[in-house]
Amino acid sequence: EIVLTQSPATLSLSPGERATLSCRASQTVRSYLAWYQQRPGQAPRLLMYDTSQRATGVPARFSASGSGTDFTLTISSLEPEDSAIYYCQQRISWPTTFGQGTRLEIK
Amino acid sequence: EVQLVESGGGLVSPGRSLRLSCTASGFNFDDYAINWVRQVPGKGLEWVSGFSWNGGSIGYADSVKGRFIISRDNAKNSLYLQMNSLTSDDTGLYYCTRGSGVRSLQFNDQTLFDYWGRGTQVTVSS
């Protein structure tokens, strides 16, 4: 199965700063890479799909890029509500798998 | 409003069984794949099993194959997960999720999870 490795494990930034989260796949996933946001006490929420497409209702400060094995989620100007764990997911190969998550803390 | 509501979780002894249910509303249940994804503390998210819109199983994670059985009842807008021979490794929060593709049999559409329930906790312990 495809292993997704996310970095860093934890990120601590201030409101207004830019966050960059990485996801690396053990083999190519082409563009079938999605990102989910999980706020404390809540279920995960689809954030981005097919590498760079924002899901419904996702603010424009969220963007994503990449291809093949290396992907990035960027939050351009952090808001307090962005404090969450972010997971990447691949859907090119069975079984679908998730990264271990990056915890984003807003100071 | 799309809603997925899980039920049936609880505390169970190793080796016993449990049946989870997921009831959907707010969309045409018949048109979508529905999946179970679990979250284990310290291990993140793991896809467990899924059921396509047209009545076939998407499959099972290797960790549950042969022990778990997924089924759905479109008349009741419901998905089920029969979990047998439970072990402590099955402890976690079990989410019901919808695959985003309408009437799609493509794996990548069936496993893009656009809606999630709040989850039901399963604890396997003696």
JSON list of C-alpha atoms in Angstrom, two decimals, chain B:
[
{"chain": "B", "resi": 1, "resn": "GLU", "atom": "CA", "xyz": [-28.57, 19.18, 4.65]},
{"chain": "B", "resi": 2, "resn": "VAL", "atom": "CA", "xyz": [-26.49, 16.03, 4.26]},
{"chain": "B", "resi": 3, "resn": "GLN", "atom": "CA", "xyz": [-26.31, 14.06, 7.49]},
{"chain": "B", "resi": 4, "resn": "LEU", "atom": "CA", "xyz": [-24.71, 10.76, 8.42]},
{"chain": "B", "resi": 5, "resn": "VAL", "atom": "CA", "xyz": [-25.47, 9.43, 11.90]},
{"chain": "B", "resi": 6, "resn": "GLU", "atom": "CA", "xyz": [-23.59, 6.47, 13.32]},
{"chain": "B", "resi": 7, "resn": "SER", "atom": "CA", "xyz": [-24.78, 4.25, 16.16]},
{"chain": "B", "resi": 8, "resn": "GLY", "atom": "CA", "xyz": [-24.07, 0.90, 17.75]},
{"chain": "B", "resi": 9, "resn": "GLY", "atom": "CA", "xyz": [-20.69, 1.53, 19.32]},
{"chain": "B", "resi": 10, "resn": "GLY", "atom": "CA", "xyz": [-19.82, 0.59, 22.86]},
{"chain": "B", "resi": 11, "resn": "LEU", "atom": "CA", "xyz": [-17.57, -1.39, 25.17]},
{"chain": "B", "resi": 12, "resn": "VAL", "atom": "CA", "xyz": [-17.11, -5.02, 24.20]},
{"chain": "B", "resi": 13, "resn": "SER", "atom": "CA", "xyz": [-14.84, -7.83, 25.35]},
{"chain": "B", "resi": 14, "resn": "PRO", "atom": "CA", "xyz": [-12.16, -9.26, 23.03]},
{"chain": "B", "resi": 15, "resn": "GLY", "atom": "CA", "xyz": [-13.53, -11.96, 20.75]},
{"chain": "B", "resi": 16, "resn": "ARG", "atom": "CA", "xyz": [-17.09, -10.61, 20.86]},
{"chain": "B", "resi": 17, "resn": "SER", "atom": "CA", "xyz": [-19.12, -8.96, 18.11]},
{"chain": "B", "resi": 18, "resn": "LEU", "atom": "CA", "xyz": [-20.69, -5.57, 17.52]},
{"chain": "B", "resi": 19, "resn": "ARG", "atom": "CA", "xyz": [-22.87, -4.16, 14.76]},
{"chain": "B", "resi": 20, "resn": "LEU", "atom": "CA", "xyz": [-22.55, -0.53, 13.72]},
{"chain": "B", "resi": 21, "resn": "SER", "atom": "CA", "xyz": [-25.22, 1.36, 11.81]},
{"chain": "B", "resi": 22, "resn": "CYS", "atom": "CA", "xyz": [-25.11, 4.54, 9.76]},
{"chain": "B", "resi": 23, "resn": "THR", "atom": "CA", "xyz": [-28.31, 6.32, 8.80]},
{"chain": "B", "resi": 24, "resn": "ALA", "atom": "CA", "xyz": [-28.18, 8.94, 6.06]},
{"chain": "B", "resi": 25, "resn": "SER", "atom": "CA", "xyz": [-30.42, 11.85, 5.17]},
{"chain": "B", "resi": 26, "resn": "GLY", "atom": "CA", "xyz": [-30.40, 14.95, 3.01]},
{"chain": "B", "resi": 27, "resn": "PHE", "atom": "CA", "xyz": [-29.32, 13.26, -0.23]},
{"chain": "B", "resi": 28, "resn": "ASN", "atom": "CA", "xyz": [-30.26, 10.40, -2.53]},
{"chain": "B", "resi": 29, "resn": "PHE", "atom": "CA", "xyz": [-28.63, 7.55, -0.65]},
{"chain": "B", "resi": 30, "resn": "ASP", "atom": "CA", "xyz": [-28.95, 5.16, -3.61]},
{"chain": "B", "resi": 31, "resn": "ASP", "atom": "CA", "xyz": [-26.56, 7.24, -5.72]},
{"chain": "B", "resi": 32, "resn": "TYR", "atom": "CA", "xyz": [-23.46, 7.20, -3.54]},
{"chain": "B", "resi": 33, "resn": "ALA", "atom": "CA", "xyz": [-20.84, 4.88, -2.17]},
{"chain": "B", "resi": 34, "resn": "ILE", "atom": "CA", "xyz": [-20.72, 4.86, 1.63]},
{"chain": "B", "resi": 35, "resn": "ASN", "atom": "CA", "xyz": [-17.66, 3.90, 3.65]},
{"chain": "B", "resi": 36, "resn": "TRP", "atom": "CA", "xyz": [-16.44, 3.25, 7.17]},
{"chain": "B", "resi": 37, "resn": "VAL", "atom": "CA", "xyz": [-13.27, 5.03, 8.27]},
{"chain": "B", "resi": 38, "resn": "ARG", "atom": "CA", "xyz": [-11.87, 4.62, 11.77]},
{"chain": "B", "resi": 39, "resn": "GLN", "atom": "CA", "xyz": [-9.63, 6.81, 13.85]},
{"chain": "B", "resi": 40, "resn": "VAL", "atom": "CA", "xyz": [-7.32, 5.19, 16.31]},
{"chain": "B", "resi": 41, "resn": "PRO", "atom": "CA", "xyz": [-5.47, 7.42, 18.79]},
{"chain": "B", "resi": 42, "resn": "GLY", "atom": "CA", "xyz": [-1.84, 7.59, 17.82]},
{"chain": "B", "resi": 43, "resn": "LYS", "atom": "CA", "xyz": [-2.48, 5.88, 14.48]},
{"chain": "B", "resi": 44, "resn": "GLY", "atom": "CA", "xyz": [-4.55, 8.41, 12.59]},
{"chain": "B", "resi": 45, "resn": "LEU", "atom": "CA", "xyz": [-7.20, 7.58, 10.03]},
{"chain": "B", "resi": 46, "resn": "GLU", "atom": "CA", "xyz": [-7.74, 4.15, 8.48]},
{"chain": "B", "resi": 47, "resn": "TRP", "atom": "CA", "xyz": [-10.26, 3.22, 5.78]},
{"chain": "B", "resi": 48, "resn": "VAL", "atom": "CA", "xyz": [-12.07, 0.07, 6.92]},
{"chain": "B", "resi": 49, "resn": "SER", "atom": "CA", "xyz": [-14.60, -0.84, 4.25]},
{"chain": "B", "resi": 50, "resn": "GLY", "atom": "CA", "xyz": [-16.96, 0.62, 1.69]},
{"chain": "B", "resi": 51, "resn": "PHE", "atom": "CA", "xyz": [-20.06, -0.24, -0.29]},
{"chain": "B", "resi": 52, "resn": "SER", "atom": "CA", "xyz": [-20.67, 1.09, -3.79]},
{"chain": "B", "resi": 53, "resn": "TRP", "atom": "CA", "xyz": [-23.94, 2.68, -4.89]},
{"chain": "B", "resi": 54, "resn": "ASN", "atom": "CA", "xyz": [-24.98, -0.24, -7.06]},
{"chain": "B", "resi": 55, "resn": "GLY", "atom": "CA", "xyz": [-24.76, -2.95, -4.44]},
{"chain": "B", "resi": 56, "resn": "GLY", "atom": "CA", "xyz": [-21.22, -4.21, -4.48]},
{"chain": "B", "resi": 57, "resn": "SER", "atom": "CA", "xyz": [-18.60, -4.07, -1.78]},
{"chain": "B", "resi": 58, "resn": "ILE", "atom": "CA", "xyz": [-15.60, -1.85, -2.41]},
{"chain": "B", "resi": 59, "resn": "GLY", "atom": "CA", "xyz": [-13.59, -4.13, -0.20]},
{"chain": "B", "resi": 60, "resn": "TYR", "atom": "CA", "xyz": [-12.06, -4.39, 3.22]},
{"chain": "B", "resi": 61, "resn": "ALA", "atom": "CA", "xyz": [-8.84, -3.29, 4.80]},
{"chain": "B", "resi": 62, "resn": "ASP", "atom": "CA", "xyz": [-6.50, -6.22, 5.32]},
{"chain": "B", "resi": 63, "resn": "SER", "atom": "CA", "xyz": [-6.70, -5.63, 9.07]},
{"chain": "B", "resi": 64, "resn": "VAL", "atom": "CA", "xyz": [-10.42, -6.50, 9.14]},
{"chain": "B", "resi": 65, "resn": "LYS", "atom": "CA", "xyz": [-10.81, -8.87, 6.19]},
{"chain": "B", "resi": 66, "resn": "GLY", "atom": "CA", "xyz": [-12.54, -12.08, 7.18]},
{"chain": "B", "resi": 67, "resn": "ARG", "atom": "CA", "xyz": [-13.88, -10.57, 10.42]},
{"chain": "B", "resi": 68, "resn": "PHE", "atom": "CA", "xyz": [-16.00, -7.59, 9.33]},
{"chain": "B", "resi": 69, "resn": "ILE", "atom": "CA", "xyz": [-18.97, -7.64, 6.96]},
{"chain": "B", "resi": 70, "resn": "ILE", "atom": "CA", "xyz": [-20.40, -4.52, 5.36]},
{"chain": "B", "resi": 71, "resn": "SER", "atom": "CA", "xyz": [-23.96, -4.26, 4.07]},
{"chain": "B", "resi": 72, "resn": "ARG", "atom": "CA", "xyz": [-26.45, -1.60, 3.12]},
{"chain": "B", "resi": 73, "resn": "ASP", "atom": "CA", "xyz": [-30.22, -1.24, 2.97]},
{"chain": "B", "resi": 74, "resn": "ASN", "atom": "CA", "xyz": [-31.18, 1.48, 0.49]},
{"chain": "B", "resi": 75, "resn": "ALA", "atom": "CA", "xyz": [-34.83, 1.30, 1.56]},
{"chain": "B", "resi": 76, "resn": "LYS", "atom": "CA", "xyz": [-33.73, 2.42, 5.02]},
{"chain": "B", "resi": 77, "resn": "ASN", "atom": "CA", "xyz": [-30.95, 4.75, 3.86]},
{"chain": "B", "resi": 78, "resn": "SER", "atom": "CA", "xyz": [-28.63, 2.76, 6.04]},
{"chain": "B", "resi": 79, "resn": "LEU", "atom": "CA", "xyz": [-25.19, 1.17, 6.03]},
{"chain": "B", "resi": 80, "resn": "TYR", "atom": "CA", "xyz": [-24.07, -1.48, 8.48]},
{"chain": "B", "resi": 81, "resn": "LEU", "atom": "CA", "xyz": [-20.81, -2.95, 9.70]},
{"chain": "B", "resi": 82, "resn": "GLN", "atom": "CA", "xyz": [-20.91, -6.33, 11.41]},
{"chain": "B", "resi": 83, "resn": "MET", "atom": "CA", "xyz": [-17.70, -6.64, 13.39]},
{"chain": "B", "resi": 84, "resn": "ASN", "atom": "CA", "xyz": [-16.74, -10.11, 14.63]},
{"chain": "B", "resi": 85, "resn": "SER", "atom": "CA", "xyz": [-13.79, -11.49, 16.58]},
{"chain": "B", "resi": 86, "resn": "LEU", "atom": "CA", "xyz": [-12.95, -8.05, 17.88]},
{"chain": "B", "resi": 87, "resn": "THR", "atom": "CA", "xyz": [-9.50, -7.30, 19.26]},
{"chain": "B", "resi": 88, "resn": "SER", "atom": "CA", "xyz": [-8.03, -4.33, 21.10]},
{"chain": "B", "resi": 89, "resn": "ASP", "atom": "CA", "xyz": [-6.62, -3.15, 17.77]},
{"chain": "B", "resi": 90, "resn": "ASP", "atom": "CA", "xyz": [-10.19, -2.47, 16.63]},
{"chain": "B", "resi": 91, "resn": "THR", "atom": "CA", "xyz": [-10.66, 0.15, 19.34]},
{"chain": "B", "resi": 92, "resn": "GLY", "atom": "CA", "xyz": [-11.36, 3.54, 17.82]},
{"chain": "B", "resi": 93, "resn": "LEU", "atom": "CA", "xyz": [-13.86, 6.09, 16.62]},
{"chain": "B", "resi": 94, "resn": "TYR", "atom": "CA", "xyz": [-15.74, 4.76, 13.61]},
{"chain": "B", "resi": 95, "resn": "TYR", "atom": "CA", "xyz": [-16.93, 7.29, 11.06]},
{"chain": "B", "resi": 96, "resn": "CYS", "atom": "CA", "xyz": [-19.46, 6.82, 8.29]},
{"chain": "B", "resi": 97, "resn": "THR", "atom": "CA", "xyz": [-18.39, 8.72, 5.19]},
{"chain": "B", "resi": 98, "resn": "ARG", "atom": "CA", "xyz": [-19.88, 9.42, 1.78]},
{"chain": "B", "resi": 99, "resn": "GLY", "atom": "CA", "xyz": [-17.92, 8.94, -1.41]},
{"chain": "B", "resi": 100, "resn": "SER", "atom": "CA", "xyz": [-18.31, 12.01, -3.56]},
{"chain": "B", "resi": 101, "resn": "GLY", "atom": "CA", "xyz": [-18.96, 10.50, -6.97]},
{"chain": "B", "resi": 102, "resn": "VAL", "atom": "CA", "xyz": [-22.60, 10.29, -8.07]},
{"chain": "B", "resi": 103, "resn": "ARG", "atom": "CA", "xyz": [-23.34, 6.79, -9.40]},
{"chain": "B", "resi": 104, "resn": "SER", "atom": "CA", "xyz": [-19.62, 6.27, -9.95]},
{"chain": "B", "resi": 105, "resn": "LEU", "atom": "CA", "xyz": [-17.84, 2.95, -9.77]},
{"chain": "B", "resi": 106, "resn": "GLN", "atom": "CA", "xyz": [-14.44, 4.59, -9.98]},
{"chain": "B", "resi": 107, "resn": "PHE", "atom": "CA", "xyz": [-12.39, 3.81, -6.88]},
{"chain": "B", "resi": 108, "resn": "ASN", "atom": "CA", "xyz": [-11.11, 7.37, -6.63]},
{"chain": "B", "resi": 109, "resn": "ASP", "atom": "CA", "xyz": [-14.67, 8.77, -6.67]},
{"chain": "B", "resi": 110, "resn": "GLN", "atom": "CA", "xyz": [-15.94, 6.25, -4.14]},
{"chain": "B", "resi": 111, "resn": "THR", "atom": "CA", "xyz": [-13.17, 7.10, -1.71]},
{"chain": "B", "resi": 112, "resn": "LEU", "atom": "CA", "xyz": [-13.17, 10.90, -1.80]},
{"chain": "B", "resi": 113, "resn": "PHE", "atom": "CA", "xyz": [-14.99, 11.48, 1.48]},
{"chain": "B", "resi": 114, "resn": "ASP", "atom": "CA", "xyz": [-17.03, 14.66, 1.13]},
{"chain": "B", "resi": 115, "resn": "TYR", "atom": "CA", "xyz": [-19.29, 14.15, 4.17]},
{"chain": "B", "resi": 116, "resn": "TRP", "atom": "CA", "xyz": [-18.56, 12.53, 7.51]},
{"chain": "B", "resi": 117, "resn": "GLY", "atom": "CA", "xyz": [-20.71, 11.58, 10.46]},
{"chain": "B", "resi": 118, "resn": "ARG", "atom": "CA", "xyz": [-19.72, 12.43, 14.02]},
{"chain": "B", "resi": 119, "resn": "GLY", "atom": "CA", "xyz": [-18.57, 8.88, 14.70]},
{"chain": "B", "resi": 120, "resn": "THR", "atom": "CA", "xyz": [-19.38, 6.11, 17.15]},
{"chain": "B", "resi": 121, "resn": "GLN", "atom": "CA", "xyz": [-16.81, 4.91, 19.68]},
{"chain": "B", "resi": 122, "resn": "VAL", "atom": "CA", "xyz": [-15.85, 1.25, 19.80]},
{"chain": "B", "resi": 123, "resn": "THR", "atom": "CA", "xyz": [-13.79, 0.08, 22.74]},
{"chain": "B", "resi": 124, "resn": "VAL", "atom": "CA", "xyz": [-12.55, -3.50, 22.90]},
{"chain": "B", "resi": 125, "resn": "SER", "atom": "CA", "xyz": [-11.32, -4.34, 26.37]},
{"chain": "B", "resi": 126, "resn": "SER", "atom": "CA", "xyz": [-11.68, -7.03, 28.99]}
]
